[in-house]
Amino acid sequence: TKPVYDLPQNLAGRKFRIVTIHSPPFVIQDPKNGKFKGYLVDLLKLLSEDLNFKFELYQVADKNWGNKLPSGEWTGLIQDVVTNKADFAIADLTVTRDREEVVRFSKAYFRAGMALAMQLQQEEKTLFYWLNP
């Protein structure tokens, strides 16, 4: 099968250092042996096979996705990528304007139709209830 992404077909000899964060079901780190599994780990393994590269996956030290500090510095996954500690991050990472100023994001791979729920208010129905919006 032909890959659907637009990257070089052979990254033989390349080894990437990739930062992640424990966030089930996307990335799960086993507390006993430190190994990773989950949707994104499976995706990373498939990409590494298709593109012929190796990787080292590690948990971000501060267990933070990445916030911009008042000083302009970053925390978490974003910090590790910006400071070249990691070649890239793989996580369920939200795209924000601040983050887009310092890192490049892939196309979205997951969309969640999340919403708030409120108690349904029972209204008294009159003969003309159907005229109400």
XYZ file of C-alpha atoms in Angstrom:
133
model
C 0.000 0.000 0.000
C 1.122 3.526 -0.725
C 1.418 5.965 2.232
C -1.013 8.895 2.210
C 1.433 11.394 3.718
C 3.943 13.486 1.803
C 7.317 12.605 3.349
C 10.527 11.064 2.043
C 10.009 7.355 1.440
C 13.211 6.245 3.107
C 14.584 7.576 6.352
C 16.991 4.663 6.764
C 19.570 5.318 9.400
C 17.550 8.088 11.040
C 16.681 7.736 14.698
C 14.270 10.228 16.188
C 13.957 11.195 19.827
C 10.227 11.623 20.450
C 8.616 13.104 23.546
C 5.156 12.042 24.696
C 2.824 12.189 27.685
C 0.723 9.543 29.431
C -2.799 10.248 28.165
C -5.026 7.185 27.692
C -6.118 5.922 25.221
C -3.647 7.818 23.018
C -0.467 7.044 24.959
C -0.291 4.709 27.939
C 2.929 4.093 29.825
C 3.069 0.881 31.812
C 4.188 1.837 35.353
C 5.883 -1.544 35.842
C 8.146 -1.703 32.797
C 7.960 1.846 31.376
C 6.861 0.613 27.930
C 4.408 2.621 25.873
C 1.250 1.515 24.086
C -1.886 3.190 22.749
C -3.350 4.620 19.545
C -0.514 7.043 18.883
C 2.179 4.508 19.704
C 0.594 2.143 17.158
C 0.526 4.977 14.608
C 4.176 5.796 15.299
C 5.181 2.160 14.817
C 3.351 2.031 11.467
C 5.019 5.262 10.323
C 8.445 3.980 11.353
C 7.895 0.794 9.335
C 6.597 2.662 6.253
C 9.318 5.314 6.325
C 12.119 3.066 7.574
C 13.204 4.984 10.675
C 13.855 4.149 14.309
C 12.749 6.090 17.353
C 13.272 6.504 21.062
C 10.086 7.452 22.901
C 10.246 9.122 26.313
C 7.843 10.656 28.822
C 8.037 14.437 29.245
C 9.685 15.205 32.599
C 7.162 17.737 33.910
C 4.118 15.742 32.660
C 2.748 18.853 30.951
C 1.489 19.318 27.393
C 3.005 22.786 27.127
C 2.134 26.205 28.454
C 3.725 29.525 27.624
C 5.172 31.176 30.714
C 5.131 34.961 31.262
C 8.877 34.933 30.521
C 8.109 33.591 27.018
C 9.592 30.196 27.795
C 7.583 26.990 27.471
C 6.833 23.963 29.619
C 6.148 20.348 28.739
C 6.124 18.763 25.307
C 6.421 22.124 23.570
C 9.541 23.019 25.578
C 11.255 19.763 24.628
C 10.570 20.347 20.929
C 11.489 24.059 20.964
C 14.772 23.384 22.781
C 15.637 20.429 20.475
C 15.622 17.946 23.335
C 13.123 16.038 21.150
C 12.825 15.891 17.370
C 9.057 15.982 17.721
C 6.182 15.243 20.089
C 3.433 12.687 19.679
C 0.411 13.274 21.890
C -3.199 14.383 21.956
C -1.987 17.958 21.727
C -4.401 20.832 21.140
C -3.409 23.346 18.474
C -3.353 26.874 19.899
C -2.233 30.188 18.437
C 0.642 30.492 20.920
C 1.868 26.983 20.170
C 1.639 27.563 16.414
C 4.084 30.444 16.809
C 6.845 28.082 17.990
C 6.092 24.599 16.561
C 4.675 23.154 13.366
C 1.627 20.876 13.674
C 0.586 17.957 11.493
C -2.907 17.689 10.074
C -5.480 16.700 12.677
C -5.706 12.946 13.169
C -8.600 12.978 15.651
C -11.681 15.123 16.058
C -13.800 15.041 19.178
C -17.344 16.343 19.117
C -17.265 17.265 22.774
C -19.975 19.398 24.329
C -21.424 20.428 27.681
C -24.638 18.907 28.981
C -27.264 20.703 31.076
C -30.403 19.524 32.758
C -33.385 19.693 30.420
C -35.904 22.187 31.728
C -39.469 20.959 31.582
C -41.689 23.687 30.257
C -45.391 23.785 30.743
C -47.000 23.126 27.411
C -49.949 25.213 26.418
C -52.160 24.979 23.401
C -49.737 27.286 21.514
C -46.391 25.760 22.691
C -45.382 24.951 19.121
C -45.142 28.705 18.341
C -42.247 29.128 20.794
C -38.681 28.933 19.427
